[in-house]
Amino acid sequence: MTKLREQEDFVSGHRACAGCGLALGARLAMKGVEQDSIATCATGCLEVISTPYPESSWEIPWIHSLFENSASVAAGIEAALKAKGDNETKVIAQGGDGATVDIGMRGLSGMFERGHDVTYICYDNEAYMNTGIQRSGATPLAASTTTSPPGKQSYGNENTKKDALAIAASHGVGYVASASIAYPKDVVEKVKKAAELDGPSYVQIHVPCPTGWGFKESDTIEIARLAVETALWPVYEMENGEIINIRKIKNRKPVEEYLEKQKRYKHLFKKDNGQQKIEQIQEIANRNAKTFELDK
Amino acid sequence: MVERRVMEGSHAVAHAVRCCEPDVVSAYPITPQTHIVEKISQFVADGDLKSNYMRVESEFSAMSASVGASATGARTFTATASQGLMLMSEVLYNASGLRLPIVMSVANRAMGAPINIWNDHSDSMGVRDAGWIQLYAEDNQEALDMTIQAYKIAENQDVMLPAMVCMDGFILTHTYEPVSIPKKEKVKEFLPEFDPEIKLDPENPLTLGTVGFPSDYMEIRHEQYQAMENARDIMPKVFSEYEEKFGRTQNTLTENYKTEDAEIILVSLGSIMGTIKEAVDELRENGKQVGAIKIKAFRPFPDQELIEGLQNAEAVAVLDKNITLGKKGALYTEMKDTLYSADIKPQMTNYIVGLGGRDIPRQSIKNIVQQTKDDLNNGQTREVRFVDLKEE
């Protein structure tokens, strides 16, 4: 196995919850950026856990401005570096799923379209965790959040997860990849590829949240792996709009195995007709498997 | 030799920007600001300005990109108006809190609804608490001069706050006037290269924009407050230095016009000052003791200068091109605050003028003076009057 770079740019001592998938995702992502870099970060868990004034977990120059402008601030940094003749320093923009697929989409789209040399990393924990687990555009079907609770007339979140990777690819972004913290080396390698590309790139890392999803702190990696093994989180990479690599699944698991381990889906196993929702989720997995030819 | 040419205000500002050589310009079009960023893009296209010119997708990103660029140690320029300024407003507070000396032109325009592209000051007055230095230009020359001065003030180590140079939309931006354009070399002597101590630099990694807990937030805000107070002291010095070099502008945050023996003083800001000065001249010819005070800097607010300027006035007419609903015009309310701590207590009236581009002829100014005089004679006044409002 390839040895990971020893240097840590996101160091311990931060205030993440035990078993936080995001903290692991950020640590791995930073290991992929080997050149000198400057990072931006949207408002959210990552910013809050890592920079309680006057402390910081960041060994690289880092800036947080607002919730929805991580990509735009990064674009400005890149423009400033270019203006000063620095074509070497890499700019890394970071945001959670809400900051990326919801409130920050305009700025992200502009950054892609203008072709800035920025690597955007979306840490996807499928809801607004920092504010207390509210639904985002990346929340999957039927997941319970504090703004999409199950009830007499509800099975949790009504919508399916927004496909931000397809949106990135449709901008002509040179490198687009999904990754999961269940496969650490894959995360590092994808971010490395993204950072080495001259131009915009996008990596969305699936980072399970024990607090928000309701599972044991020791199970983060297992949950992350089940999302991949059930085909609910397809792991692949695209270059110039073409899929070039897919993580194949041997013996794809039924979605129940993933859902039953999380409190956010608990209602599906208790409510009348909950099984119908589970079947709908299984259909989503089947469709993913077909689209990305996931089955080995 | 100073080059003197006839041009519209937008182009005068663009020339100022060309002379200041920002590393990054982020631009998004909005009427009546657009000619500024168009002209700058032409300078870049012709190689007359070596800025990295970003054509961003919204004003929100125009200001966000400015934040990123400025934090990286780049001199930064952008421009906007009205709705665009509001779309930026969240980022405005951030730019100030992060202590980034971004300079921005605001081509003042009314706020919708109803949508209206013409001039008033509702936009910049609406963000007066965002922590930006605010300068208001009377004419195109001043818009040019203030743009250069704004960089020098904002980038001062004891200030490090963003600055907006407000100029009246259409009235200045689209109107041709003779303007002296300084030589770039001379501006460079006046304005050294921007090289901030704190910036995003891989050689010296720093974390910017951290979470400020209740234990520290207040101290950080207080430092920002102090920085704005520092600007109050630094601005006259910058104005003086500019005057020495380019032979223009007074060194004060206000400009007193025939106030010494004035019984009635009109106070306002922006292009309306030209009309006010002409009205004052005409009234003086008829023996009326009238004067005017122009507010050049609204933030920091020139309290001491106003107290001194109004020392002998019996009545003050404050002309506001904005209205704070539920209160009065922004300038008026601030002036009342200023005068509460002074020994003087002139009669004060707030005249709301020119909202949404309504013309303000000289006669209207004269009517205001007459009204103020009548109030003085009657010994009573109505505090707020909308000027030239159509009768039902």
XYZ file of C-alpha atoms in Angstrom:
688
model
C 0.000 0.000 0.000
C 1.208 3.495 -0.837
C 2.407 5.374 2.201
C 0.518 8.580 2.915
C 2.438 11.820 3.229
C 3.429 12.340 6.878
C 2.889 16.069 6.885
C -0.483 17.035 8.401
C -2.043 20.311 7.285
C -5.192 19.772 9.364
C -3.956 18.842 12.813
C -5.470 17.333 15.936
C -6.784 19.307 18.878
C -9.871 20.468 17.014
C -13.315 20.231 18.538
C -15.087 17.748 16.288
C -17.467 15.181 17.806
C -16.087 11.718 18.439
C -16.212 9.668 15.266
C -16.621 12.717 13.021
C -16.421 11.714 9.360
C -15.841 15.297 8.287
C -12.679 15.743 10.383
C -11.255 12.567 8.883
C -12.288 13.699 5.400
C -10.554 17.056 5.820
C -7.410 15.435 7.169
C -7.244 13.040 4.234
C -8.047 15.736 1.685
C -5.229 17.908 2.974
C -2.846 14.992 2.639
C -3.627 15.016 -1.059
C -2.490 18.599 -1.549
C 1.251 18.303 -1.859
C 2.089 21.736 -3.264
C 2.032 25.045 -1.357
C -1.595 25.931 -0.878
C -4.110 28.409 0.506
C -7.478 27.115 1.697
C -10.871 28.722 2.046
C -13.629 27.289 4.170
C -17.351 27.956 4.222
C -19.210 28.516 7.475
C -20.131 25.157 8.966
C -18.859 22.384 11.180
C -15.362 22.376 9.695
C -14.848 26.082 10.306
C -16.321 25.977 13.796
C -14.427 22.933 15.036
C -11.067 24.015 13.643
C -10.765 27.746 14.379
C -12.044 28.745 17.820
C -10.219 32.083 18.229
C -7.312 32.231 18.995
C -6.712 28.561 18.136
C -6.396 26.917 14.745
C -5.962 23.406 13.392
C -4.651 24.673 10.071
C -0.986 24.520 9.155
C -1.613 26.202 5.816
C -2.904 29.749 5.203
C -6.644 29.494 5.659
C -9.578 31.885 5.473
C -13.210 31.698 6.410
C -15.392 34.495 5.086
C -19.060 33.498 4.855
C -21.373 30.544 4.331
C -22.007 30.857 0.600
C -18.801 32.298 -0.809
C -16.034 29.726 -0.347
C -15.685 29.308 -4.133
C -15.850 33.065 -4.837
C -13.278 33.911 -2.167
C -11.056 31.137 -3.548
C -11.469 32.595 -7.041
C -10.350 35.977 -5.711
C -7.318 34.406 -4.036
C -6.395 32.661 -7.248
C -6.784 35.906 -9.202
C -4.550 37.697 -6.687
C -1.866 34.999 -6.883
C -1.899 35.114 -10.690
C -1.747 38.909 -10.645
C 1.365 38.665 -8.480
C 2.925 36.124 -10.821
C 2.440 33.146 -8.497
C 1.291 30.229 -10.654
C 2.465 27.584 -8.198
C 0.436 28.026 -5.026
C -2.707 25.917 -5.146
C -6.061 27.221 -3.953
C -8.365 24.786 -2.159
C -11.980 25.759 -1.512
C -13.924 23.781 1.073
C -17.558 23.614 2.020
C -20.147 21.315 3.456
C -23.030 19.996 1.381
C -25.349 22.873 2.291
C -22.680 25.471 1.528
C -22.012 23.741 -1.772
C -25.195 22.398 -3.328
C -27.603 24.947 -1.799
C -26.542 28.402 -0.725
C -23.158 28.510 -2.459
C -24.178 27.090 -5.835
C -24.117 30.438 -7.674
C -20.572 31.246 -6.646
C -19.427 27.685 -7.297
C -20.945 27.785 -10.778
C -19.217 31.091 -11.506
C -15.873 29.785 -10.281
C -16.193 26.692 -12.512
C -17.345 28.617 -15.558
C -14.547 31.184 -15.350
C -12.022 28.354 -15.136
C -10.181 29.352 -11.980
C -7.366 27.090 -10.899
C -9.201 26.062 -7.733
C -9.875 22.627 -6.264
C -13.269 22.596 -4.592
C -13.852 19.967 -1.921
C -17.380 19.295 -0.729
C -17.610 17.407 2.551
C -20.999 15.781 2.218
C -22.693 14.752 5.458
C -26.110 15.135 3.897
C -27.635 17.875 6.065
C -26.933 21.150 7.877
C -25.169 19.607 10.851
C -23.644 22.733 12.358
C -27.057 24.307 12.936
C -28.596 21.117 14.278
C -29.297 18.631 11.478
C -31.615 20.433 9.073
C -32.360 19.133 5.591
C -30.150 20.285 2.706
C -30.351 19.664 -1.025
C -27.948 16.779 -0.440
C -30.164 15.024 2.110
C -31.269 11.657 0.727
C -34.850 10.482 0.296
C -36.725 9.655 3.513
C -33.932 10.700 5.864
C -35.207 12.249 9.051
C -33.771 15.666 9.876
C -35.030 18.370 12.225
C -36.754 20.086 9.285
C -37.854 16.916 7.510
C -39.134 14.856 10.403
C -41.319 11.817 9.891
C -44.869 12.263 11.100
C -48.419 11.150 10.461
C -48.181 12.488 6.939
C -44.435 12.291 6.380
C -41.758 9.684 5.759
C -38.925 12.140 6.305
C -37.209 14.010 3.479
C -39.451 14.170 0.431
C -36.790 14.760 -2.202
C -33.866 12.839 -3.590
C -30.258 13.952 -3.262
C -29.117 16.695 -5.630
C -26.416 15.459 -8.015
C -23.720 18.105 -7.593
C -21.156 15.997 -9.434
C -23.269 16.079 -12.593
C -23.680 19.823 -12.166
C -19.910 20.235 -11.872
C -19.321 18.025 -14.885
C -21.844 19.963 -16.955
C -19.696 23.075 -16.451
C -16.874 21.348 -18.286
C -14.857 20.983 -15.090
C -11.763 18.984 -15.997
C -11.763 16.676 -12.997
C -14.828 15.628 -10.992
C -14.774 12.834 -8.437
C -16.763 11.298 -5.631
C -14.965 9.678 -2.748
C -15.661 8.125 0.623
C -13.693 8.173 3.866
C -14.147 4.391 3.898
C -11.388 4.386 1.270
C -8.747 6.778 2.657
C -6.116 6.220 0.007
C -8.695 6.863 -2.692
C -9.602 10.212 -1.083
C -5.961 11.277 -0.952
C -5.263 10.240 -4.517
C -8.340 11.955 -5.905
C -7.588 15.224 -4.156
C -3.998 14.949 -5.363
C -5.197 14.520 -8.946
C -7.635 17.396 -8.540
C -4.984 19.696 -7.115
C -2.485 18.843 -9.823
C -4.962 19.756 -12.554
C -4.564 23.232 -13.989
C -8.080 24.607 -13.757
C -11.169 23.990 -11.654
C -11.767 20.570 -10.134
C -14.417 19.159 -7.835
C -14.239 16.366 -5.272
C -17.242 15.410 -3.151
C -16.350 13.283 -0.151
C -19.038 11.307 1.668
C -18.463 11.935 5.382
C -20.980 10.195 7.690
C -21.989 12.123 10.796
C -22.619 10.015 13.911
C -24.441 12.875 15.634
C -26.706 13.774 12.737
C -27.344 10.336 11.323
C -27.618 8.513 14.626
C -25.037 5.743 14.749
C -22.238 4.701 17.121
C -19.069 6.850 16.986
C -17.037 3.712 16.322
C -19.102 2.853 13.230
C -18.308 5.853 11.006
C -16.141 3.935 8.567
C -18.516 0.994 8.444
C -21.445 3.271 7.650
C -19.393 5.046 4.977
C -18.482 1.691 3.437
C -22.092 0.477 3.475
C -23.187 3.586 1.557
C -20.752 2.572 -1.166
C -21.508 -1.157 -1.001
C -25.263 -0.594 -1.333
C -24.678 1.723 -4.338
C -26.271 4.658 -2.550
C -22.962 6.542 -2.817
C -21.323 5.658 -6.135
C -17.585 6.291 -6.078
C -16.152 7.308 -9.437
C -14.096 9.900 -11.241
C -14.607 11.901 -14.397
C -12.201 13.680 -16.678
C -13.612 16.239 -19.087
C -17.122 14.878 -18.617
C -16.197 11.225 -19.218
C -16.268 8.649 -16.450
C -12.771 7.199 -16.340
C -12.853 5.120 -13.204
C -15.501 3.459 -11.018
C -15.227 1.630 -7.724
C -16.936 -1.662 -8.584
C -19.025 -3.489 -5.999
C -18.695 -7.211 -5.389
C -21.958 -8.639 -3.976
C -23.945 -5.417 -3.717
C -25.785 -5.231 -0.390
C -29.465 -4.459 0.041
C -30.062 -0.877 1.236
C -31.687 -2.112 4.482
C -28.241 -3.069 5.760
C -27.225 0.597 5.502
C -30.526 2.148 6.578
C -31.186 0.003 9.660
C -27.956 1.093 11.329
C -28.966 4.788 11.363
C -31.555 6.533 13.498
C -32.380 8.906 10.643
C -34.093 5.999 8.868
C -35.555 4.328 11.965
C -39.116 5.389 11.118
C -39.025 3.420 7.869
C -38.826 0.198 9.847
C -41.653 1.149 12.215
C -44.235 3.015 10.187
C -46.959 1.463 8.088
C -45.870 1.473 4.464
C -42.290 2.286 5.527
C -41.268 -0.684 3.415
C -42.470 1.174 0.305
C -39.997 3.967 1.013
C -37.227 1.450 1.534
C -38.114 -0.017 -1.843
C -37.897 3.444 -3.406
C -34.451 3.872 -1.864
C -33.499 0.443 -3.230
C -34.612 1.627 -6.676
C -32.293 4.620 -6.360
C -29.443 2.233 -5.534
C -30.386 -0.007 -8.468
C -30.441 2.970 -10.797
C -27.011 4.079 -9.558
C -25.691 0.572 -10.101
C -27.011 0.597 -13.658
C -25.904 4.130 -14.532
C -22.366 3.695 -13.250
C -22.119 -0.050 -13.949
C -21.179 -0.602 -10.333
C -21.778 -4.352 -10.102
C -18.691 -6.477 -10.568
C 1.967 68.506 -16.778
C -1.479 67.514 -15.661
C -3.736 66.212 -18.353
C -7.122 67.939 -18.352
C -9.897 66.341 -20.347
C -13.655 66.455 -20.614
C -15.173 63.139 -19.638
C -18.020 61.535 -17.763
C -17.662 60.778 -14.076
C -17.483 57.027 -14.607
C -14.475 57.424 -16.842
C -12.834 59.829 -14.408
C -13.078 57.123 -11.732
C -11.778 54.515 -14.165
C -8.732 56.716 -14.775
C -8.185 56.983 -11.018
C -8.308 53.191 -10.800
C -5.856 52.925 -13.696
C -3.448 55.162 -11.787
C -3.827 53.135 -8.560
C -3.089 49.886 -10.419
C -5.141 47.379 -8.420
C -3.924 43.792 -8.783
C -7.475 42.501 -9.027
C -10.663 44.122 -10.318
C -13.864 42.145 -9.884
C -16.710 43.484 -11.919
C -20.416 42.938 -12.302
C -22.599 45.332 -14.309
C -25.386 47.411 -12.830
C -26.823 50.726 -13.942
C -25.594 53.423 -13.370
C -22.212 52.020 -12.369
C -21.534 50.014 -15.514
C -19.460 52.584 -17.388
C -16.816 52.403 -14.654
C -16.125 48.689 -15.077
C -16.524 48.940 -18.866
C -13.846 51.589 -19.088
C -11.552 49.642 -16.785
C -12.009 46.535 -18.930
C -10.940 48.629 -21.938
C -7.818 49.772 -20.082
C -7.030 46.129 -19.371
C -7.793 45.107 -22.959
C -5.451 47.822 -24.241
C -2.689 46.923 -21.816
C -2.967 50.272 -20.031
C -3.790 48.512 -16.765
C -2.219 45.238 -15.684
C -5.009 44.097 -13.372
C -6.411 40.597 -13.210
C -9.953 41.473 -14.290
C -12.608 39.067 -12.979
C -15.992 39.047 -14.704
C -17.909 37.541 -11.815
C -21.450 36.182 -11.841
C -22.992 38.502 -9.216
C -22.263 41.411 -6.932
C -22.164 38.918 -4.102
C -19.199 37.252 -5.748
C -17.715 40.593 -6.818
C -17.311 41.455 -3.152
C -16.430 37.888 -2.091
C -13.668 37.700 -4.692
C -12.451 41.090 -3.467
C -12.270 39.624 0.039
C -10.188 36.684 -1.194
C -7.910 38.860 -3.301
C -7.402 41.515 -0.653
C -6.687 38.875 1.996
C -3.957 37.557 -0.303
C -2.323 40.978 -0.235
C -3.679 42.275 -3.533
C -4.924 45.813 -4.086
C -8.532 45.358 -5.105
C -11.257 47.399 -6.786
C -14.922 46.863 -7.511
C -17.961 49.025 -8.162
C -21.697 48.729 -7.732
C -24.980 50.508 -7.023
C -28.331 50.045 -5.351
C -29.600 46.462 -5.545
C -26.058 45.292 -6.212
C -24.833 46.932 -3.035
C -27.604 45.188 -1.115
C -26.679 41.832 -2.624
C -23.149 42.515 -1.383
C -24.234 43.679 2.020
C -23.445 40.487 3.923
C -19.951 40.516 2.464
C -19.492 44.223 3.223
C -19.561 43.536 6.943
C -17.148 40.673 6.394
C -14.653 42.767 4.414
C -14.616 45.281 7.235
C -14.434 42.678 10.003
C -11.532 40.991 8.249
C -9.902 44.455 7.986
C -9.466 44.372 4.220
C -8.838 47.763 2.556
C -10.948 47.149 -0.540
C -11.955 50.281 -2.447
C -15.325 50.383 -4.173
C -17.203 52.982 -6.186
C -20.880 53.256 -5.427
C -22.879 54.975 -8.164
C -25.717 55.992 -5.872
C -29.124 54.802 -7.043
C -32.527 54.447 -5.410
C -33.685 51.150 -3.918
C -36.699 49.267 -5.257
C -39.588 48.745 -5.059
C -40.669 50.414 -7.236
C -37.620 49.684 -9.337
C -35.867 52.911 -10.171
C -32.453 53.370 -11.741
C -32.083 57.050 -10.851
C -30.177 58.726 -8.117
C -30.689 58.975 -4.412
C -28.685 57.785 -1.399
C -30.921 54.999 -0.080
C -28.358 52.403 -1.095
C -25.172 53.560 0.616
C -27.052 54.987 3.601
C -28.596 51.545 4.036
C -25.151 50.043 4.629
C -23.701 52.862 6.699
C -23.181 50.471 9.619
C -21.223 47.915 7.606
C -17.915 49.273 8.860
C -16.815 50.938 5.638
C -15.339 54.377 5.260
C -17.809 56.387 3.191
C -16.797 59.351 1.038
C -19.294 61.341 -1.041
C -18.154 63.189 -4.164
C -19.609 66.502 -5.281
C -18.288 66.402 -8.835
C -16.317 64.223 -11.216
C -12.967 65.630 -10.179
C -13.710 64.844 -6.575
C -14.852 61.312 -7.489
C -11.475 60.787 -9.154
C -9.500 62.357 -6.310
C -11.422 60.527 -3.592
C -10.813 57.164 -5.285
C -7.056 57.659 -5.031
C -7.322 59.080 -1.525
C -9.543 56.175 -0.480
C -6.761 53.655 -1.136
C -4.281 55.715 0.848
C -6.663 56.007 3.813
C -7.921 52.417 3.712
C -4.450 50.883 3.410
C -3.003 52.893 6.288
C -1.679 50.426 8.884
C -3.701 52.114 11.625
C -6.901 51.916 9.597
C -7.058 48.801 7.391
C -10.745 49.215 6.638
C -12.557 49.124 3.305
C -13.726 52.359 1.725
C -16.560 53.240 -0.610
C -16.484 56.328 -2.764
C -20.070 57.342 -3.394
C -20.974 59.349 -6.474
C -24.431 60.250 -7.653
C -25.674 57.932 -10.378
C -26.213 59.618 -13.766
C -25.761 63.094 -12.265
C -22.037 62.395 -12.009
C -21.462 59.001 -13.590
C -22.953 59.973 -16.948
C -22.240 63.703 -17.013
C -19.274 65.203 -18.850
C -17.044 67.656 -17.006
C -13.452 68.784 -17.400
C -11.259 66.627 -15.182
C -7.561 66.756 -14.359
C -6.062 63.315 -14.688
C -2.921 62.817 -12.657
C 0.114 61.078 -14.042
C 0.358 57.468 -12.957
C 3.953 57.961 -11.805
C 2.867 60.770 -9.528
C 0.058 58.679 -8.063
C 2.612 55.944 -7.404
C 4.681 58.410 -5.383
C 1.569 59.301 -3.380
C 0.294 55.727 -3.032
C 2.980 53.158 -2.237
C 2.556 49.519 -3.178
C 0.097 47.594 -1.045
C 2.010 45.187 1.150
C -0.017 44.282 4.239
C 1.563 42.637 7.266
C -1.220 40.083 7.549
C -2.104 38.099 4.462
C -2.610 34.598 3.121
C 0.917 33.442 2.396
C 2.243 29.867 2.332
C 5.579 31.165 3.679
C 3.836 32.347 6.823
C 0.565 30.441 7.262
C -2.103 32.326 9.185
C -5.717 31.510 9.947
C -8.105 34.356 9.062
C -11.793 34.616 9.826
C -11.965 32.423 12.904
C -14.911 31.908 15.211
C -15.099 34.821 17.655
C -16.631 33.741 20.930
C -18.317 36.126 23.382
C -15.019 36.124 25.291
C -13.227 37.898 22.404
C -15.771 39.234 19.904
C -16.271 42.516 21.697
C -12.548 43.311 21.828
C -12.229 42.590 18.118
C -15.170 44.910 17.389
C -13.618 47.548 19.605
C -10.389 47.384 17.620
C -12.441 47.915 14.476
C -14.175 50.889 16.086
C -10.782 52.302 17.002
C -9.568 51.824 13.432
C -12.441 53.966 12.163
C -11.563 56.589 14.756
C -7.974 56.444 13.514
C -9.279 57.084 10.004
C -10.803 60.291 11.320
C -7.289 61.534 12.184
C -5.554 60.117 9.150
C -7.949 61.470 6.537
C -7.007 65.159 6.899
C -3.344 64.186 6.592
C -4.033 62.228 3.426
C -6.076 65.099 2.013
C -3.230 67.536 2.810
C -0.635 65.319 1.209
C -2.851 64.971 -1.841
C -3.278 68.721 -2.035
C 0.478 69.246 -1.914
C 1.013 66.786 -4.703
C -1.938 67.479 -6.962
C -3.049 70.941 -5.867
C -6.643 70.129 -5.076
C -9.027 69.403 -2.183
C -9.250 70.783 1.326
C -7.898 68.807 4.226
C -11.153 68.562 6.185
C -13.929 65.988 6.412
C -16.382 68.793 5.670
C -16.240 71.821 3.423
C -17.672 75.096 4.710
C -19.108 77.424 2.089
C -19.796 81.021 3.118
C -20.744 79.921 6.614
C -18.937 82.548 8.691
C -21.753 85.039 9.110
C -24.509 82.730 7.966
C -27.785 82.779 9.848
C -29.086 79.756 7.930
C -26.802 76.879 6.924
C -27.730 74.134 4.495
C -26.026 70.799 5.100
C -25.915 67.953 2.593
C -23.603 65.694 0.616
C -22.912 64.668 -2.956
C -23.651 66.433 -6.221
C -26.519 68.485 -4.803
C -23.831 70.655 -3.191
C -23.170 72.291 -6.556
C -26.789 73.445 -6.799
C -26.764 74.481 -3.150
C -23.637 76.612 -3.611
C -25.168 78.373 -6.619
C -28.368 79.030 -4.689
C -26.305 80.368 -1.782
C -24.466 82.709 -4.180
C -27.733 84.081 -5.576
C -29.289 84.518 -2.156
C -26.135 86.259 -0.929
C -26.463 88.724 -3.819
C -29.869 89.574 -2.382
C -28.395 90.107 1.048
C -29.460 86.824 2.619
C -27.032 85.460 5.216
C -26.933 81.898 3.961
C -24.145 79.340 3.857
C -23.636 75.639 3.264
C -21.632 72.738 4.663
C -20.692 69.795 2.526
C -20.159 66.439 4.214
C -17.244 64.749 2.443
C -16.960 61.788 4.811
C -20.115 60.237 6.241
C -18.072 57.456 7.905
C -16.292 58.420 10.014
C -18.888 61.107 10.704
C -17.383 64.604 11.027
C -18.868 65.552 14.409
C -16.291 68.115 15.485
C -16.115 69.835 12.112
C -19.895 70.213 12.061
C -20.051 71.595 15.572
C -17.449 74.189 14.634
C -19.044 74.984 11.284
C -22.505 75.489 12.764
C -21.276 77.568 15.721
C -23.059 80.758 14.695
C -26.011 79.369 12.765
C -29.513 80.111 13.961
C -31.111 77.506 11.721
C -29.833 74.386 9.961
C -31.559 72.841 6.994
C -30.399 69.268 6.433
C -31.051 67.953 2.933
C -31.328 64.174 2.797
C -31.564 62.194 -0.439
C -32.830 59.245 1.565
C -35.486 58.514 4.119
C -35.215 56.117 7.022
C -38.795 54.941 7.327
C -40.047 55.250 10.856
C -37.466 57.920 11.596
C -36.044 60.710 9.395
C -33.268 61.209 6.883
C -30.002 59.516 7.842
C -27.885 62.662 7.721
C -30.404 64.587 9.813
C -30.595 62.044 12.616
C -26.802 61.775 12.759
C -26.468 65.549 12.908
C -28.909 65.794 15.763
C -26.780 63.301 17.620
C -23.713 65.394 16.862
C -25.246 68.603 18.140
C -26.598 67.128 21.368
C -23.079 67.182 22.776
C -22.472 70.751 21.580
C -23.306 74.010 23.315
C -25.245 75.246 20.315
C -28.868 74.486 19.645
C -29.863 75.805 16.241
C -33.320 75.233 14.822
C -33.139 72.087 12.685
C -35.303 70.896 9.839
C -34.952 67.809 7.689
C -35.745 68.347 4.019
C -36.166 65.110 2.081
C -35.171 65.812 -1.516
C -34.603 64.124 -4.835
C -35.750 60.593 -4.037
C -35.561 58.255 -7.022
C -33.961 60.884 -9.228
C -36.505 63.686 -8.713
C -34.849 66.848 -10.026
C -33.773 69.443 -7.459
C -33.713 72.828 -9.216
C -32.045 75.865 -7.669
C -35.484 77.303 -6.947
C -36.265 74.358 -4.667
C -33.127 75.116 -2.649
C -34.190 78.749 -2.412
C -37.648 77.649 -1.274
C -36.013 75.550 1.439
C -34.102 78.588 2.655
C -37.300 80.691 2.618
C -39.185 77.995 4.514
C -36.402 77.808 7.089
C -36.440 81.589 7.444
C -40.236 81.583 7.912
C -39.898 78.909 10.586
C -37.291 81.003 12.363
C -39.598 84.015 12.292
C -42.566 81.967 13.504
C -40.457 80.352 16.173
C -41.667 76.884 15.263
C -40.928 74.256 12.666
C -42.090 70.913 11.354
C -39.131 68.576 11.621
C -39.470 66.686 8.336
C -40.583 68.135 5.029
C -40.681 66.295 1.718
C -39.629 68.823 -0.906
C -41.545 69.221 -4.189
C -44.001 66.466 -3.348
C -46.880 66.496 -5.862
C -50.206 67.542 -4.358
C -52.918 64.858 -4.304
